[in-house]
mmCIF file with all atom_site columns, C-alpha atoms in Angstrom:
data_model
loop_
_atom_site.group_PDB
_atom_site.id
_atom_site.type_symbol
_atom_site.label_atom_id
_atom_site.label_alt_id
_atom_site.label_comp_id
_atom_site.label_asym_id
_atom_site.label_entity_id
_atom_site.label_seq_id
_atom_site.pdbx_PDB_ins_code
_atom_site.Cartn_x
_atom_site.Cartn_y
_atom_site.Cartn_z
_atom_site.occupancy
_atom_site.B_iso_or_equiv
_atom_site.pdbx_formal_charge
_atom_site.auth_seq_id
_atom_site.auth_comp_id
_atom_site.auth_asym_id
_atom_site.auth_atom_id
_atom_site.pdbx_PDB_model_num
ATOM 1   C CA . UNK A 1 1   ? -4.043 -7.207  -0.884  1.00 67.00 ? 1   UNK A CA 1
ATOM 2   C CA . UNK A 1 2   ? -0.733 -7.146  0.288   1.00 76.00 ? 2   UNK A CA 1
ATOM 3   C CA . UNK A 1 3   ? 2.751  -5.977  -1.355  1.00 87.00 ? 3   UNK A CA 1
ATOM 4   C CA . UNK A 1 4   ? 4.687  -8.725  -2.141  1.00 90.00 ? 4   UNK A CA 1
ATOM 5   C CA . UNK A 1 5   ? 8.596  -7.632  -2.980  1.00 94.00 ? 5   UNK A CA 1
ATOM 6   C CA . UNK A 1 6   ? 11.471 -9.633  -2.808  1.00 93.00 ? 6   UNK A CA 1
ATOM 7   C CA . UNK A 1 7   ? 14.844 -8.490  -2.657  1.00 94.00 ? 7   UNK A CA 1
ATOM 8   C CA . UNK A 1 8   ? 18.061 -10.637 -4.570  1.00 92.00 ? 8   UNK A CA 1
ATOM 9   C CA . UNK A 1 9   ? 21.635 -9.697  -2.594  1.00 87.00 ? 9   UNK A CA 1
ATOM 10  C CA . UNK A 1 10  ? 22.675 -11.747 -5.148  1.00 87.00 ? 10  UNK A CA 1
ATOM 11  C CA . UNK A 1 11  ? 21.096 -10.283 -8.158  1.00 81.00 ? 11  UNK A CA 1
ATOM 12  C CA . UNK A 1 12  ? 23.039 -7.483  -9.798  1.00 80.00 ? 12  UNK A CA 1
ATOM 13  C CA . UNK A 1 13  ? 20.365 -4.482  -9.455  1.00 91.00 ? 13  UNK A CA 1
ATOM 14  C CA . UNK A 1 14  ? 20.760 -2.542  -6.326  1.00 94.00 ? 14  UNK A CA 1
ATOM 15  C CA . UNK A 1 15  ? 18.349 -3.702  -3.649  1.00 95.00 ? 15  UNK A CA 1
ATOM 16  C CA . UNK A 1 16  ? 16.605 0.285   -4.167  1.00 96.00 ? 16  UNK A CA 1
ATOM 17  C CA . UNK A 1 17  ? 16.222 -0.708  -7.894  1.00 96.00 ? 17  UNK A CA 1
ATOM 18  C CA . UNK A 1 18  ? 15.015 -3.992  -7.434  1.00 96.00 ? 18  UNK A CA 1
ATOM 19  C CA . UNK A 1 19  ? 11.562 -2.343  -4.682  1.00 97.00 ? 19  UNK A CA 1
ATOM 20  C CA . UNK A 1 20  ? 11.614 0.093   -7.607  1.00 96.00 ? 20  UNK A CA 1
ATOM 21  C CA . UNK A 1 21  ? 10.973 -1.966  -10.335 1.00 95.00 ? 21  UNK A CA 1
ATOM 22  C CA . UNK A 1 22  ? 9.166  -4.205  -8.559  1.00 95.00 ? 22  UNK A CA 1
ATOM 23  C CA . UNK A 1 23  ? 6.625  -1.647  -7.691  1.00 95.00 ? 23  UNK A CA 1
ATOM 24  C CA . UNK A 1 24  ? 6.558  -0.037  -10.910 1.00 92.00 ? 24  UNK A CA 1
ATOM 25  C CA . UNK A 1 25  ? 5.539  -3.327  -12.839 1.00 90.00 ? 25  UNK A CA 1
ATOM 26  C CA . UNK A 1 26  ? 2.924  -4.344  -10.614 1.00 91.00 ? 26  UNK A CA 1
ATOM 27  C CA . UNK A 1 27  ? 1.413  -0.785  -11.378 1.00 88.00 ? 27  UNK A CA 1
ATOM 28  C CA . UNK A 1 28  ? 2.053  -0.753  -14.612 1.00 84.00 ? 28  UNK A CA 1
ATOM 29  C CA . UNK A 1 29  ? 0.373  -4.635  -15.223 1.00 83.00 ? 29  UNK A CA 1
ATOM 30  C CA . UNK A 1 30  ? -2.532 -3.299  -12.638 1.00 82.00 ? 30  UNK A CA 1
ATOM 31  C CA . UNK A 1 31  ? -2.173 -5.995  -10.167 1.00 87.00 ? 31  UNK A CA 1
ATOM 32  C CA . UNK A 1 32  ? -1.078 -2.681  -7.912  1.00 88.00 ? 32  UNK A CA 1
ATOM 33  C CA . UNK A 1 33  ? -4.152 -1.148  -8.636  1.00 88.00 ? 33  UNK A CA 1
ATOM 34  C CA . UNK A 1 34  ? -4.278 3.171   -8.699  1.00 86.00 ? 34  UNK A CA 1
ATOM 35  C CA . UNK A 1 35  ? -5.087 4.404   -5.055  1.00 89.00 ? 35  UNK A CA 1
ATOM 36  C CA . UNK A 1 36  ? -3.468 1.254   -3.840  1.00 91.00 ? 36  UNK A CA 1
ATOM 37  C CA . UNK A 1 37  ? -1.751 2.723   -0.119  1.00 95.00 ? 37  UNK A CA 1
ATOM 38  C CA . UNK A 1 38  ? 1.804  1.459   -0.102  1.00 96.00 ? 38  UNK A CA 1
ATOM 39  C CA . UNK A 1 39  ? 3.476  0.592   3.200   1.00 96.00 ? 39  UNK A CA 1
ATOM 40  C CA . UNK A 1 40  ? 5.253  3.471   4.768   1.00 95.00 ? 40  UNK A CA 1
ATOM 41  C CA . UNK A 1 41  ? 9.395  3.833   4.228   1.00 96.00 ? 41  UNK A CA 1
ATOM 42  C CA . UNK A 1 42  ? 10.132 2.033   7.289   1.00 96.00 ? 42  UNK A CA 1
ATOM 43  C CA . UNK A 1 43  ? 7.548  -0.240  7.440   1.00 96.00 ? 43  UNK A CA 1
ATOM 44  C CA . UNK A 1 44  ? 8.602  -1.578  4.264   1.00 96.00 ? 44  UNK A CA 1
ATOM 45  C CA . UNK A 1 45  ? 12.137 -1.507  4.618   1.00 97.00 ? 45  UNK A CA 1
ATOM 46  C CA . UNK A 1 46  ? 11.387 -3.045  8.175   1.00 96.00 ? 46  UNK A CA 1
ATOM 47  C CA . UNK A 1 47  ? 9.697  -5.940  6.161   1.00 95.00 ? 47  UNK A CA 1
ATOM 48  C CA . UNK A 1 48  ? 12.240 -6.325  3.894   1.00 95.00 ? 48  UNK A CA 1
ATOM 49  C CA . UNK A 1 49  ? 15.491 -6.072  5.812   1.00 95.00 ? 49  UNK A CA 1
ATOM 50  C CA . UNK A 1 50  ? 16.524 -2.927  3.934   1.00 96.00 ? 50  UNK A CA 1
ATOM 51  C CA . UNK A 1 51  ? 17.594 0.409   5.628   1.00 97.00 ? 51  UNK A CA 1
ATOM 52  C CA . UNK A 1 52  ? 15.130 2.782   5.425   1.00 97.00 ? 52  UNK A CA 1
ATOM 53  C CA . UNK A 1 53  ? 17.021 5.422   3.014   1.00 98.00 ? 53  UNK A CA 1
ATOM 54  C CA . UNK A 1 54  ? 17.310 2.335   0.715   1.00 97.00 ? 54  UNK A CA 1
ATOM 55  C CA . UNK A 1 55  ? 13.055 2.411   0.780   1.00 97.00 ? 55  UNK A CA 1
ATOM 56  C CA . UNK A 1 56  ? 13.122 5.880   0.085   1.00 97.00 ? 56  UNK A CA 1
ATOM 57  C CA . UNK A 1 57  ? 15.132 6.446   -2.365  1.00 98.00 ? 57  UNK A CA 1
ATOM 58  C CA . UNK A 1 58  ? 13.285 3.785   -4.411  1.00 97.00 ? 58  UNK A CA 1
ATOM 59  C CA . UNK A 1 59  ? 10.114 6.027   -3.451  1.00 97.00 ? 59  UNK A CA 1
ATOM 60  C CA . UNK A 1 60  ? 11.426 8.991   -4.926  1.00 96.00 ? 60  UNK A CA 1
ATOM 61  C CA . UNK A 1 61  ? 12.237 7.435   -8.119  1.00 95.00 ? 61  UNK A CA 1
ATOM 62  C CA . UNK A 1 62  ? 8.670  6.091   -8.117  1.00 94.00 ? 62  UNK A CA 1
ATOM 63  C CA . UNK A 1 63  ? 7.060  9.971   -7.428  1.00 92.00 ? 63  UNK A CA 1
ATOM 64  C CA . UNK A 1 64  ? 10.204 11.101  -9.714  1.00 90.00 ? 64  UNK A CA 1
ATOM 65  C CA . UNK A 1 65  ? 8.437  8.715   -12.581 1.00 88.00 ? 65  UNK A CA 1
ATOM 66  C CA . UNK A 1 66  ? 4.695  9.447   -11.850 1.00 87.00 ? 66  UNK A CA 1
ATOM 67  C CA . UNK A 1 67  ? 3.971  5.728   -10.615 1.00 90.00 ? 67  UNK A CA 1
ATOM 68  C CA . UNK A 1 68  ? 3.404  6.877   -6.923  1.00 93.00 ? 68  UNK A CA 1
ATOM 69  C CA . UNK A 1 69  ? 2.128  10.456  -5.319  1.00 92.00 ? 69  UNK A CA 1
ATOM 70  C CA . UNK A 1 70  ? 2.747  10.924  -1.879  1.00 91.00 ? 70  UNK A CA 1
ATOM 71  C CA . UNK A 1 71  ? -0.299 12.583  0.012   1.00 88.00 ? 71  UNK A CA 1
ATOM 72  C CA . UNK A 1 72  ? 1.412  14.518  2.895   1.00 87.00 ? 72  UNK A CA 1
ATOM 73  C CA . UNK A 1 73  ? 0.801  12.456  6.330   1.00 88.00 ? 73  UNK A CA 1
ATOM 74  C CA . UNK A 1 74  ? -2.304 10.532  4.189   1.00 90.00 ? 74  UNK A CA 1
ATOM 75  C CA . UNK A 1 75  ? 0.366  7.788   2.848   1.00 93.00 ? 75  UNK A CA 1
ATOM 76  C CA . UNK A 1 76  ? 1.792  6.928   -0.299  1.00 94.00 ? 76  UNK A CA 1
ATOM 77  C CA . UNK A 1 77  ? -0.413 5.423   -3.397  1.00 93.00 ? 77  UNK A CA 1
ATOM 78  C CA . UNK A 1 78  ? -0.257 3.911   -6.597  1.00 91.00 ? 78  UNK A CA 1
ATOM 79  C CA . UNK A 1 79  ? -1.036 7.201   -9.055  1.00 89.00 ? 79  UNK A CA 1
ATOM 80  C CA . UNK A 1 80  ? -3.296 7.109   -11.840 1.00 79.00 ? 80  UNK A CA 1
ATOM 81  C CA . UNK A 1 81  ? -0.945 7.241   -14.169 1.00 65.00 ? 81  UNK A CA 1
ATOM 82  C CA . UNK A 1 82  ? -2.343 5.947   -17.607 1.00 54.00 ? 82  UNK A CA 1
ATOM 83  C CA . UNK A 1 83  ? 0.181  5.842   -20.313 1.00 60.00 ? 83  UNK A CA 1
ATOM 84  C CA . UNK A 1 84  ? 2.057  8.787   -18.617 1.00 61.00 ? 84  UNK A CA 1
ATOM 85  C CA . UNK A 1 85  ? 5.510  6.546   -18.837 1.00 65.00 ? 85  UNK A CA 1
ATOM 86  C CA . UNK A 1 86  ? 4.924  6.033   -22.351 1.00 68.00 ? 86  UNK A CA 1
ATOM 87  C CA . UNK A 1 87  ? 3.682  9.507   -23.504 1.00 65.00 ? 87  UNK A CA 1
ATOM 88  C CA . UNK A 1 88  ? 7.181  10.792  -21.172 1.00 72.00 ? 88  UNK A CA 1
ATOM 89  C CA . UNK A 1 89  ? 9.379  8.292   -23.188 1.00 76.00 ? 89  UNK A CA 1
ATOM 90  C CA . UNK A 1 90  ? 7.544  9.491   -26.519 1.00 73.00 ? 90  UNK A CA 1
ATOM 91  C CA . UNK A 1 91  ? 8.622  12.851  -25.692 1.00 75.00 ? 91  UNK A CA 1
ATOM 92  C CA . UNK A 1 92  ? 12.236 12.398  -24.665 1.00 85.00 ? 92  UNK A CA 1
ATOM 93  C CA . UNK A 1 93  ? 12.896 9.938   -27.725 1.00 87.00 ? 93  UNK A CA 1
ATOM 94  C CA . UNK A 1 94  ? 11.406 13.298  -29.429 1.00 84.00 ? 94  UNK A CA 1
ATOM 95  C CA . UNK A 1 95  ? 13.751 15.717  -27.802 1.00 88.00 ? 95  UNK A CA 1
ATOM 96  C CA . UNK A 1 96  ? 16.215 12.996  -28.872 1.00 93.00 ? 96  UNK A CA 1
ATOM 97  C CA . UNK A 1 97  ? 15.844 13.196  -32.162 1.00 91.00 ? 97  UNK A CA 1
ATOM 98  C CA . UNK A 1 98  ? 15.586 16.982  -32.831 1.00 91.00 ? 98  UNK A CA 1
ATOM 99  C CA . UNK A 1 99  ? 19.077 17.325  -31.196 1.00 94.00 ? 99  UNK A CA 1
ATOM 100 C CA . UNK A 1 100 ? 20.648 14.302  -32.980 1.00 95.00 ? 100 UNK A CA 1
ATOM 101 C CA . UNK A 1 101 ? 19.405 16.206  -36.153 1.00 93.00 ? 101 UNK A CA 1
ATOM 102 C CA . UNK A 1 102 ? 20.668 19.692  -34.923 1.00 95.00 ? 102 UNK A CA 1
ATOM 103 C CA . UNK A 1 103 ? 24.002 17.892  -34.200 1.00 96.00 ? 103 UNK A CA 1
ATOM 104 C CA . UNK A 1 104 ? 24.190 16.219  -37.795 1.00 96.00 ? 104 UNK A CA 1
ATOM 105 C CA . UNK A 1 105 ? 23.950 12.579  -37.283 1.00 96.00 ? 105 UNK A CA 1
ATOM 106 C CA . UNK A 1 106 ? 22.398 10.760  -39.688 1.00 96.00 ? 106 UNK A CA 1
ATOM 107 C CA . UNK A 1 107 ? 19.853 8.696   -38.939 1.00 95.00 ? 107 UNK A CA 1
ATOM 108 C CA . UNK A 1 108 ? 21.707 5.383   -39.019 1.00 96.00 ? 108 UNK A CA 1
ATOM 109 C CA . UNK A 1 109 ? 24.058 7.454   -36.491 1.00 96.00 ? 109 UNK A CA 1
ATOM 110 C CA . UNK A 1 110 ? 21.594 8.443   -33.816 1.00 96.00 ? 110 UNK A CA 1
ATOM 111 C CA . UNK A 1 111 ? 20.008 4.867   -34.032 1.00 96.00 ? 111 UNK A CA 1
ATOM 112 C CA . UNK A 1 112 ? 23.356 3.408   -33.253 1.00 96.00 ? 112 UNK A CA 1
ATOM 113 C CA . UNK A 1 113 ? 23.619 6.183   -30.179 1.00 95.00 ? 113 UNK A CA 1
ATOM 114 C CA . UNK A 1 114 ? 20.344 5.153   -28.811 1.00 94.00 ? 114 UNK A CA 1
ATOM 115 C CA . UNK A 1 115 ? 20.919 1.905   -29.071 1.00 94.00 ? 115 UNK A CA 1
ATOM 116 C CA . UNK A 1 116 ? 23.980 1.993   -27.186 1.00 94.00 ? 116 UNK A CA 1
ATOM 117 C CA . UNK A 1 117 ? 22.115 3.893   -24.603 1.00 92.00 ? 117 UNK A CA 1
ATOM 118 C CA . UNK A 1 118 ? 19.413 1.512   -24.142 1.00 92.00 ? 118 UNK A CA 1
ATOM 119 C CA . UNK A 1 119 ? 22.744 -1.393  -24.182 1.00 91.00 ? 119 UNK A CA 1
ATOM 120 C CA . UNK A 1 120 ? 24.142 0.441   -21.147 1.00 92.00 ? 120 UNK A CA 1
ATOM 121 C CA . UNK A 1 121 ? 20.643 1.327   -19.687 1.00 87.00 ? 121 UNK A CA 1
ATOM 122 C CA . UNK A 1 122 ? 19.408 -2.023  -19.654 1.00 86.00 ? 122 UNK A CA 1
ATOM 123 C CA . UNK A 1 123 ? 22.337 -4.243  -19.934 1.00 82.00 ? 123 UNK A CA 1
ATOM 124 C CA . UNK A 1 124 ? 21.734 -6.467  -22.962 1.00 68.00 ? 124 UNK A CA 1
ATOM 125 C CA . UNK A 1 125 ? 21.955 -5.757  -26.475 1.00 54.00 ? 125 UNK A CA 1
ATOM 126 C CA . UNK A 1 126 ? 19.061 -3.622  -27.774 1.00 48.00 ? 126 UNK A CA 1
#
């Protein structure tokens, strides 16, 4: 198995966000399966015609998220993460709502706050 990316100049994510995504849906779908050994920074940036920092910042976002652990000089894998993105998103759209509360929005106002988050967050109406 190889890892297949492709990078858009044209598209408007940054090229970093575009390796991150990438990789992150192809663990989340399993076709990255967990233990999967991901190229090393350069190598990959080397493959793609990115600069290296670009590969590693889109790493540490990955670790950052749980969808990678890096094993010292054993590599970088795919982590077995389960639902851990959507039991972290449970809990921050938790911690959410217990401030909105504390704050006094109602509940139509902390709907329309998150939903202008998730607007500007993902760039389409949510």
């Amino acid at each position: 198995m190889t890892l297949q990316i492709e990078i858009d100049p044209e598209s408007g994510p940054a090229p970093y966000e575009q390796v991150r995504s990438q990789i992150a849906d192809r663990a989340r779908d399993g076709s990255l399966p967990v233990g999967y050994r991901l190229p090393t920074v350069r190598g990959l940036a080397a493959d793609l015609g990115l600069a290296a920092n670009t590969v590693a910042k889109a790493y540490r976002a990955l670790e950052a998220d749980g969808v990678i652990e890096t094993r010292g000089r054993n590599g970088t894998f795919v982590a077995a993460t389960g639902d851990a993105a959507a039991h972290e998103a449970a809990g921050a759209a938790a911690a959410f709502a217990q401030r909105a509360r504390r704050l006094g929005l109602t509940e139509d106002e902390a709907r329309a706050a998150a939903a202008d988050a998730l607007r500007a967050a993902y760039g389409r109406g949510a």
